[in-house]
Each structure stands twice: as C-alpha cells, then as structure tokens.
mmCIF file of the C-alpha atoms, coordinates in Angstrom:
data_MODEL
# 
_entry.id   MODEL 
# 
loop_
_atom_site.group_PDB 
_atom_site.id 
_atom_site.type_symbol 
_atom_site.label_atom_id 
_atom_site.label_alt_id 
_atom_site.label_comp_id 
_atom_site.label_asym_id 
_atom_site.label_entity_id 
_atom_site.label_seq_id 
_atom_site.pdbx_PDB_ins_code 
_atom_site.Cartn_x 
_atom_site.Cartn_y 
_atom_site.Cartn_z 
_atom_site.occupancy 
_atom_site.B_iso_or_equiv 
_atom_site.pdbx_formal_charge 
_atom_site.auth_seq_id 
_atom_site.auth_comp_id 
_atom_site.auth_asym_id 
_atom_site.auth_atom_id 
_atom_site.pdbx_PDB_model_num 
ATOM 1   C CA . MET A 1 1   ? 96.047  164.604 66.934 1.00 0.00 ? 1   MET A CA 1 
ATOM 2   C CA . GLY A 1 2   ? 95.947  167.317 69.059 1.00 0.00 ? 2   GLY A CA 1 
ATOM 3   C CA . GLY A 1 3   ? 92.741  166.873 70.952 1.00 0.00 ? 3   GLY A CA 1 
ATOM 4   C CA . SER A 1 4   ? 90.021  163.729 70.464 1.00 0.00 ? 4   SER A CA 1 
ATOM 5   C CA . SER A 1 5   ? 92.608  160.640 69.803 1.00 0.00 ? 5   SER A CA 1 
ATOM 6   C CA . PRO A 1 6   ? 96.792  161.243 70.514 1.00 0.00 ? 6   PRO A CA 1 
ATOM 7   C CA . CYS A 1 7   ? 99.311  159.491 68.131 1.00 0.00 ? 7   CYS A CA 1 
ATOM 8   C CA . ALA A 1 8   ? 100.661 156.553 68.724 1.00 0.00 ? 8   ALA A CA 1 
ATOM 9   C CA . SER A 1 9   ? 103.814 158.246 69.787 1.00 0.00 ? 9   SER A CA 1 
ATOM 10  C CA . CYS A 1 10  ? 102.111 160.071 72.525 1.00 0.00 ? 10  CYS A CA 1 
ATOM 11  C CA . LYS A 1 11  ? 100.250 157.078 73.810 1.00 0.00 ? 11  LYS A CA 1 
ATOM 12  C CA . LEU A 1 12  ? 103.440 155.128 74.175 1.00 0.00 ? 12  LEU A CA 1 
ATOM 13  C CA . LEU A 1 13  ? 105.342 157.758 75.619 1.00 0.00 ? 13  LEU A CA 1 
ATOM 14  C CA . ARG A 1 14  ? 102.392 158.487 78.065 1.00 0.00 ? 14  ARG A CA 1 
ATOM 15  C CA . ARG A 1 15  ? 101.870 162.135 76.963 1.00 0.00 ? 15  ARG A CA 1 
ATOM 16  C CA . ARG A 1 16  ? 99.576  164.420 75.604 1.00 0.00 ? 16  ARG A CA 1 
ATOM 17  C CA . CYS A 1 17  ? 99.361  165.316 71.737 1.00 0.00 ? 17  CYS A CA 1 
ATOM 18  C CA . ALA A 1 18  ? 99.941  168.584 71.226 1.00 0.00 ? 18  ALA A CA 1 
ATOM 19  C CA . LYS A 1 19  ? 98.225  170.237 68.077 1.00 0.00 ? 19  LYS A CA 1 
ATOM 20  C CA . ASP A 1 20  ? 101.831 170.453 66.378 1.00 0.00 ? 20  ASP A CA 1 
ATOM 21  C CA . CYS A 1 21  ? 102.786 167.104 67.059 1.00 0.00 ? 21  CYS A CA 1 
ATOM 22  C CA . ILE A 1 22  ? 105.582 166.281 64.427 1.00 0.00 ? 22  ILE A CA 1 
ATOM 23  C CA . PHE A 1 23  ? 104.402 162.307 64.910 1.00 0.00 ? 23  PHE A CA 1 
ATOM 24  C CA . ALA A 1 24  ? 100.657 162.582 64.598 1.00 0.00 ? 24  ALA A CA 1 
ATOM 25  C CA . PRO A 1 25  ? 100.797 162.619 60.532 1.00 0.00 ? 25  PRO A CA 1 
ATOM 26  C CA . TYR A 1 26  ? 102.993 159.950 60.279 1.00 0.00 ? 26  TYR A CA 1 
ATOM 27  C CA . PHE A 1 27  ? 102.082 157.486 63.328 1.00 0.00 ? 27  PHE A CA 1 
ATOM 28  C CA . PRO A 1 28  ? 98.472  157.668 63.735 1.00 0.00 ? 28  PRO A CA 1 
ATOM 29  C CA . SER A 1 29  ? 96.964  156.102 66.796 1.00 0.00 ? 29  SER A CA 1 
ATOM 30  C CA . ASP A 1 30  ? 95.378  153.026 64.710 1.00 0.00 ? 30  ASP A CA 1 
ATOM 31  C CA . ASP A 1 31  ? 98.562  151.608 64.371 1.00 0.00 ? 31  ASP A CA 1 
ATOM 32  C CA . PRO A 1 32  ? 100.742 151.344 67.864 1.00 0.00 ? 32  PRO A CA 1 
ATOM 33  C CA . HIS A 1 33  ? 102.968 149.018 66.741 1.00 0.00 ? 33  HIS A CA 1 
ATOM 34  C CA . LYS A 1 34  ? 104.443 151.369 63.986 1.00 0.00 ? 34  LYS A CA 1 
ATOM 35  C CA . PHE A 1 35  ? 105.680 153.986 66.215 1.00 0.00 ? 35  PHE A CA 1 
ATOM 36  C CA . ALA A 1 36  ? 106.689 151.224 69.012 1.00 0.00 ? 36  ALA A CA 1 
ATOM 37  C CA . ILE A 1 37  ? 109.342 149.446 66.983 1.00 0.00 ? 37  ILE A CA 1 
ATOM 38  C CA . VAL A 1 38  ? 110.910 152.539 65.426 1.00 0.00 ? 38  VAL A CA 1 
ATOM 39  C CA . HIS A 1 39  ? 111.356 154.129 69.093 1.00 0.00 ? 39  HIS A CA 1 
ATOM 40  C CA . LYS A 1 40  ? 112.727 150.786 70.003 1.00 0.00 ? 40  LYS A CA 1 
ATOM 41  C CA . VAL A 1 41  ? 115.246 151.169 67.749 1.00 0.00 ? 41  VAL A CA 1 
ATOM 42  C CA . PHE A 1 42  ? 115.839 154.573 66.892 1.00 0.00 ? 42  PHE A CA 1 
ATOM 43  C CA . GLY A 1 43  ? 114.585 156.447 70.206 1.00 0.00 ? 43  GLY A CA 1 
ATOM 44  C CA . ALA A 1 44  ? 111.712 159.379 69.910 1.00 0.00 ? 44  ALA A CA 1 
ATOM 45  C CA . SER A 1 45  ? 113.775 161.682 70.322 1.00 0.00 ? 45  SER A CA 1 
ATOM 46  C CA . ASN A 1 46  ? 116.169 161.097 67.472 1.00 0.00 ? 46  ASN A CA 1 
ATOM 47  C CA . VAL A 1 47  ? 113.476 160.470 65.224 1.00 0.00 ? 47  VAL A CA 1 
ATOM 48  C CA . SER A 1 48  ? 111.901 163.489 65.881 1.00 0.00 ? 48  SER A CA 1 
ATOM 49  C CA . LYS A 1 49  ? 115.480 165.490 65.037 1.00 0.00 ? 49  LYS A CA 1 
ATOM 50  C CA . MET A 1 50  ? 115.248 163.245 61.973 1.00 0.00 ? 50  MET A CA 1 
ATOM 51  C CA . LEU A 1 51  ? 111.821 164.770 60.901 1.00 0.00 ? 51  LEU A CA 1 
ATOM 52  C CA . GLN A 1 52  ? 112.550 168.148 61.490 1.00 0.00 ? 52  GLN A CA 1 
ATOM 53  C CA . GLU A 1 53  ? 115.269 168.612 60.147 1.00 0.00 ? 53  GLU A CA 1 
ATOM 54  C CA . LEU A 1 54  ? 113.385 166.963 56.522 1.00 0.00 ? 54  LEU A CA 1 
ATOM 55  C CA . PRO A 1 55  ? 111.207 168.985 54.198 1.00 0.00 ? 55  PRO A CA 1 
ATOM 56  C CA . VAL A 1 56  ? 107.370 168.281 54.909 1.00 0.00 ? 56  VAL A CA 1 
ATOM 57  C CA . HIS A 1 57  ? 107.086 166.356 51.803 1.00 0.00 ? 57  HIS A CA 1 
ATOM 58  C CA . GLN A 1 58  ? 110.017 163.791 52.415 1.00 0.00 ? 58  GLN A CA 1 
ATOM 59  C CA . ARG A 1 59  ? 108.654 163.076 55.603 1.00 0.00 ? 59  ARG A CA 1 
ATOM 60  C CA . VAL A 1 60  ? 106.213 160.478 54.552 1.00 0.00 ? 60  VAL A CA 1 
ATOM 61  C CA . ASP A 1 61  ? 109.034 158.706 52.955 1.00 0.00 ? 61  ASP A CA 1 
ATOM 62  C CA . ALA A 1 62  ? 111.554 158.978 55.386 1.00 0.00 ? 62  ALA A CA 1 
ATOM 63  C CA . VAL A 1 63  ? 108.958 157.397 58.429 1.00 0.00 ? 63  VAL A CA 1 
ATOM 64  C CA . SER A 1 64  ? 108.275 154.081 56.031 1.00 0.00 ? 64  SER A CA 1 
ATOM 65  C CA . SER A 1 65  ? 111.822 153.859 55.196 1.00 0.00 ? 65  SER A CA 1 
ATOM 66  C CA . LEU A 1 66  ? 112.419 153.976 59.340 1.00 0.00 ? 66  LEU A CA 1 
ATOM 67  C CA . VAL A 1 67  ? 109.716 152.020 59.901 1.00 0.00 ? 67  VAL A CA 1 
ATOM 68  C CA . TYR A 1 68  ? 111.094 149.278 57.259 1.00 0.00 ? 68  TYR A CA 1 
ATOM 69  C CA . GLU A 1 69  ? 114.583 149.903 58.738 1.00 0.00 ? 69  GLU A CA 1 
ATOM 70  C CA . ALA A 1 70  ? 113.268 149.275 62.562 1.00 0.00 ? 70  ALA A CA 1 
ATOM 71  C CA . ASN A 1 71  ? 111.686 145.712 61.120 1.00 0.00 ? 71  ASN A CA 1 
ATOM 72  C CA . ALA A 1 72  ? 114.805 144.756 59.574 1.00 0.00 ? 72  ALA A CA 1 
ATOM 73  C CA . ARG A 1 73  ? 116.838 145.502 62.641 1.00 0.00 ? 73  ARG A CA 1 
ATOM 74  C CA . VAL A 1 74  ? 114.440 143.773 64.751 1.00 0.00 ? 74  VAL A CA 1 
ATOM 75  C CA . ARG A 1 75  ? 114.987 140.694 62.805 1.00 0.00 ? 75  ARG A CA 1 
ATOM 76  C CA . ASP A 1 76  ? 118.706 140.677 62.278 1.00 0.00 ? 76  ASP A CA 1 
ATOM 77  C CA . PRO A 1 77  ? 120.285 143.014 65.117 1.00 0.00 ? 77  PRO A CA 1 
ATOM 78  C CA . VAL A 1 78  ? 123.492 143.269 63.496 1.00 0.00 ? 78  VAL A CA 1 
ATOM 79  C CA . TYR A 1 79  ? 122.846 143.667 59.440 1.00 0.00 ? 79  TYR A CA 1 
ATOM 80  C CA . GLY A 1 80  ? 119.551 144.678 59.324 1.00 0.00 ? 80  GLY A CA 1 
ATOM 81  C CA . CYS A 1 81  ? 117.996 145.939 55.562 1.00 0.00 ? 81  CYS A CA 1 
ATOM 82  C CA . VAL A 1 82  ? 122.077 145.025 54.596 1.00 0.00 ? 82  VAL A CA 1 
ATOM 83  C CA . GLY A 1 83  ? 121.416 141.333 55.688 1.00 0.00 ? 83  GLY A CA 1 
ATOM 84  C CA . ALA A 1 84  ? 118.270 140.881 53.185 1.00 0.00 ? 84  ALA A CA 1 
ATOM 85  C CA . ILE A 1 85  ? 120.140 142.536 50.657 1.00 0.00 ? 85  ILE A CA 1 
ATOM 86  C CA . SER A 1 86  ? 122.944 140.002 50.831 1.00 0.00 ? 86  SER A CA 1 
ATOM 87  C CA . TYR A 1 87  ? 120.568 136.923 50.863 1.00 0.00 ? 87  TYR A CA 1 
ATOM 88  C CA . LEU A 1 88  ? 118.329 138.128 47.817 1.00 0.00 ? 88  LEU A CA 1 
ATOM 89  C CA . GLN A 1 89  ? 122.039 139.114 45.908 1.00 0.00 ? 89  GLN A CA 1 
ATOM 90  C CA . ASN A 1 90  ? 123.139 135.779 46.593 1.00 0.00 ? 90  ASN A CA 1 
ATOM 91  C CA . GLN A 1 91  ? 119.821 134.308 45.669 1.00 0.00 ? 91  GLN A CA 1 
ATOM 92  C CA . VAL A 1 92  ? 119.762 135.594 42.418 1.00 0.00 ? 92  VAL A CA 1 
ATOM 93  C CA . SER A 1 93  ? 123.175 134.320 42.380 1.00 0.00 ? 93  SER A CA 1 
ATOM 94  C CA . GLN A 1 94  ? 122.575 130.974 42.879 1.00 0.00 ? 94  GLN A CA 1 
ATOM 95  C CA . LEU A 1 95  ? 119.062 131.438 40.639 1.00 0.00 ? 95  LEU A CA 1 
ATOM 96  C CA . GLN A 1 96  ? 121.309 132.274 37.900 1.00 0.00 ? 96  GLN A CA 1 
ATOM 97  C CA . MET A 1 97  ? 123.776 129.737 37.783 1.00 0.00 ? 97  MET A CA 1 
ATOM 98  C CA . GLN A 1 98  ? 121.373 127.127 38.049 1.00 0.00 ? 98  GLN A CA 1 
ATOM 99  C CA . LEU A 1 99  ? 119.909 128.666 34.808 1.00 0.00 ? 99  LEU A CA 1 
ATOM 100 C CA . ALA A 1 100 ? 122.996 128.390 33.219 1.00 0.00 ? 100 ALA A CA 1 
ATOM 101 C CA . VAL A 1 101 ? 123.344 124.697 33.735 1.00 0.00 ? 101 VAL A CA 1 
ATOM 102 C CA . ALA A 1 102 ? 120.043 124.047 32.645 1.00 0.00 ? 102 ALA A CA 1 
ATOM 103 C CA . GLN A 1 103 ? 120.808 126.143 29.086 1.00 0.00 ? 103 GLN A CA 1 
ATOM 104 C CA . THR A 1 104 ? 123.975 124.152 28.926 1.00 0.00 ? 104 THR A CA 1 
ATOM 105 C CA . GLU A 1 105 ? 122.391 121.074 29.641 1.00 0.00 ? 105 GLU A CA 1 
ATOM 106 C CA . ILE A 1 106 ? 119.264 121.919 26.927 1.00 0.00 ? 106 ILE A CA 1 
ATOM 107 C CA . LEU A 1 107 ? 122.340 123.018 24.428 1.00 0.00 ? 107 LEU A CA 1 
ATOM 108 C CA . CYS A 1 108 ? 124.109 119.167 25.326 1.00 0.00 ? 108 CYS A CA 1 
ATOM 109 C CA . ILE A 1 109 ? 121.162 117.670 24.162 1.00 0.00 ? 109 ILE A CA 1 
ATOM 110 C CA . GLN A 1 110 ? 120.581 119.109 21.379 1.00 0.00 ? 110 GLN A CA 1 
ATOM 111 C CA . MET A 1 111 ? 124.227 118.649 20.109 1.00 0.00 ? 111 MET A CA 1 
ATOM 112 C CA . GLN A 1 112 ? 123.201 115.087 21.210 1.00 0.00 ? 112 GLN A CA 1 
ATOM 113 C CA . GLN A 1 113 ? 120.356 115.141 18.799 1.00 0.00 ? 113 GLN A CA 1 
ATOM 114 C CA . GLU A 1 114 ? 122.713 116.356 15.868 1.00 0.00 ? 114 GLU A CA 1 
ATOM 115 C CA . GLU A 1 115 ? 125.366 113.847 16.382 1.00 0.00 ? 115 GLU A CA 1 
ATOM 116 C CA . PRO A 1 116 ? 123.859 111.480 13.756 1.00 0.00 ? 116 PRO A CA 1 
ATOM 117 C CA . ALA A 1 117 ? 124.310 113.841 10.912 1.00 0.00 ? 117 ALA A CA 1 
ATOM 118 C CA . LEU A 1 118 ? 127.802 112.648 10.602 1.00 0.00 ? 118 LEU A CA 1 
ATOM 119 C CA . PRO A 1 119 ? 128.682 112.155 6.862  1.00 0.00 ? 119 PRO A CA 1 
ATOM 120 C CA . THR A 1 120 ? 128.215 108.020 6.410  1.00 0.00 ? 120 THR A CA 1 
ATOM 121 C CA . GLN A 1 121 ? 131.792 107.930 4.418  1.00 0.00 ? 121 GLN A CA 1 
ATOM 122 C CA . MET A 1 122 ? 133.407 108.168 8.221  1.00 0.00 ? 122 MET A CA 1 
ATOM 123 C CA . ASP A 1 123 ? 134.303 104.741 9.647  1.00 0.00 ? 123 ASP A CA 1 
ATOM 124 C CA . GLN A 1 124 ? 133.389 103.737 13.374 1.00 0.00 ? 124 GLN A CA 1 
ATOM 125 C CA . ASP A 1 125 ? 136.924 104.242 14.035 1.00 0.00 ? 125 ASP A CA 1 
ATOM 126 C CA . GLU A 1 126 ? 136.551 107.648 12.809 1.00 0.00 ? 126 GLU A CA 1 
ATOM 127 C CA . LYS A 1 127 ? 133.626 108.454 14.475 1.00 0.00 ? 127 LYS A CA 1 
ATOM 128 C CA . SER A 1 128 ? 135.135 107.451 18.310 1.00 0.00 ? 128 SER A CA 1 
ATOM 129 C CA . LEU A 1 129 ? 138.077 109.612 17.579 1.00 0.00 ? 129 LEU A CA 1 
ATOM 130 C CA . LEU A 1 130 ? 136.185 112.649 16.679 1.00 0.00 ? 130 LEU A CA 1 
ATOM 131 C CA . LEU A 1 131 ? 133.547 112.216 19.894 1.00 0.00 ? 131 LEU A CA 1 
ATOM 132 C CA . SER A 1 132 ? 136.842 111.472 22.166 1.00 0.00 ? 132 SER A CA 1 
ATOM 133 C CA . ASN A 1 133 ? 138.468 114.631 21.321 1.00 0.00 ? 133 ASN A CA 1 
ATOM 134 C CA . ASN A 1 134 ? 135.330 116.547 21.553 1.00 0.00 ? 134 ASN A CA 1 
ATOM 135 C CA . SER A 1 135 ? 135.352 119.131 24.444 1.00 0.00 ? 135 SER A CA 1 
ATOM 136 C CA . PHE A 1 136 ? 131.376 118.392 24.406 1.00 0.00 ? 136 PHE A CA 1 
ATOM 137 C CA . ASN A 1 137 ? 131.845 115.412 26.513 1.00 0.00 ? 137 ASN A CA 1 
ATOM 138 C CA . ASN A 1 138 ? 133.949 117.207 28.813 1.00 0.00 ? 138 ASN A CA 1 
ATOM 139 C CA . LEU A 1 139 ? 131.388 119.568 29.650 1.00 0.00 ? 139 LEU A CA 1 
ATOM 140 C CA . GLN A 1 140 ? 128.564 117.089 29.845 1.00 0.00 ? 140 GLN A CA 1 
ATOM 141 C CA . HIS A 1 141 ? 131.156 115.166 32.619 1.00 0.00 ? 141 HIS A CA 1 
ATOM 142 C CA . TYR A 1 142 ? 130.951 118.534 34.974 1.00 0.00 ? 142 TYR A CA 1 
ATOM 143 C CA . LEU A 1 143 ? 127.605 119.446 34.005 1.00 0.00 ? 143 LEU A CA 1 
ATOM 144 C CA . SER A 1 144 ? 126.599 116.286 35.412 1.00 0.00 ? 144 SER A CA 1 
ATOM 145 C CA . PHE A 1 145 ? 129.031 116.954 38.812 1.00 0.00 ? 145 PHE A CA 1 
ATOM 146 C CA . ALA A 1 146 ? 127.904 120.096 38.751 1.00 0.00 ? 146 ALA A CA 1 
ATOM 147 C CA . SER A 1 147 ? 124.084 119.360 38.587 1.00 0.00 ? 147 SER A CA 1 
ATOM 148 C CA . SER A 1 148 ? 124.822 116.660 41.251 1.00 0.00 ? 148 SER A CA 1 
ATOM 149 C CA . SER A 1 149 ? 126.587 118.210 43.811 1.00 0.00 ? 149 SER A CA 1 
ATOM 150 C CA . ASN A 1 150 ? 124.643 120.395 46.234 1.00 0.00 ? 150 ASN A CA 1 
ATOM 151 C CA . VAL A 1 151 ? 125.993 124.248 46.964 1.00 0.00 ? 151 VAL A CA 1 
ATOM 152 C CA . ILE A 1 152 ? 125.637 126.024 49.992 1.00 0.00 ? 152 ILE A CA 1 
ATOM 153 C CA . GLN A 1 153 ? 125.897 129.627 50.120 1.00 0.00 ? 153 GLN A CA 1 
ATOM 154 C CA . ASP A 1 154 ? 126.245 131.558 53.251 1.00 0.00 ? 154 ASP A CA 1 
ATOM 155 C CA . PRO A 1 155 ? 124.332 134.610 52.697 1.00 0.00 ? 155 PRO A CA 1 
ATOM 156 C CA . LEU A 1 156 ? 126.503 136.999 54.364 1.00 0.00 ? 156 LEU A CA 1 
ATOM 157 C CA . LYS A 1 157 ? 129.760 135.887 52.896 1.00 0.00 ? 157 LYS A CA 1 
ATOM 158 C CA . ARG A 1 158 ? 130.581 135.418 49.035 1.00 0.00 ? 158 ARG A CA 1 
ATOM 159 C CA . GLU A 1 159 ? 131.819 132.497 48.923 1.00 0.00 ? 159 GLU A CA 1 
ATOM 160 C CA . SER A 1 160 ? 130.732 128.700 48.767 1.00 0.00 ? 160 SER A CA 1 
ATOM 161 C CA . LEU A 1 161 ? 130.598 125.697 51.080 1.00 0.00 ? 161 LEU A CA 1 
ATOM 162 C CA . TRP A 1 162 ? 130.761 122.279 48.956 1.00 0.00 ? 162 TRP A CA 1 
ATOM 163 C CA . THR A 1 163 ? 129.067 119.382 50.449 1.00 0.00 ? 163 THR A CA 1 
# 
C-alpha cells in the first residue's frame, strides 16, 4: 500500500506498489491467494480495467464477485457459477419431489386409518367393490413404485435417468 508492504497483486506481479494502486484496497498482502486466483482466471489488466470503470462504492462488491466467480471457474472451468446454481436447483427439485411423495404417503396412511368408519350395513362385497374402484389404491401402487425407484439427475441436464 504505497510503501511498507506491497499489496498481493504487486507482490505477485513483482512490481512496486504505488500509493494510488487500484488493487491495494481490495487485495491486501495478507491474502495473496485471493488475487492469484482472480489473476489466473481474468488477468490483472482486465481486473484493473473493470475496477477503474466502476464507482468506488461498488468496487468491494465487484471484487467479491470476481473472487467467487474465479473460484467457481477453477472448480468447474466450463460452467463456473452456473454449474453450481444448476446443481443446487436440481437438488431443490429433488427435495420438493421427495416432500410431495412423503406428504402423499402420509395422506394415504391417514385415509387408510379412516377406512373402518365405513357404514356397517354394507356387506363385504360392497366394501371390496368400493375399495377396488377407488383410485386411492392405484395411487398407493404408484407411490410404492416411486419411493422404491432411484432417480439420478444430471446437474447440468434437466432430465432424469432411471436406474
């Protein structure tokens, strides 16, 4: 920072850190990895241009975003942050589906517990006809199949692969 200890960017680029160094406020010397990864992905010149084009009050957020995106690009060079977002959206979808299945199973159990409340004047044939025509049994069969099947979803494609 203009004298005693150069910022992380000036250390990495092996240059003297000027008082008006654009990187100094955002890349302190005690966190060299932060600038190294941003430099590796975006380049020091591009980062310098981006920071100079922004108002001073937005630069901290911009650096934070650049560091996040650079880390994501190192982990996933093709998709970066989009890959992480897509993966999380698919996880949310899977959990919502599991929740819907669980809620339906609870409803089925509750409906089964209420079955004995059928009128006593019905004979056995009427009860079995009523239950066999009920779509509730079909739903139970479907749910038992769905809960026993494994669904694998590719985080970057929005389609299911059944195993």
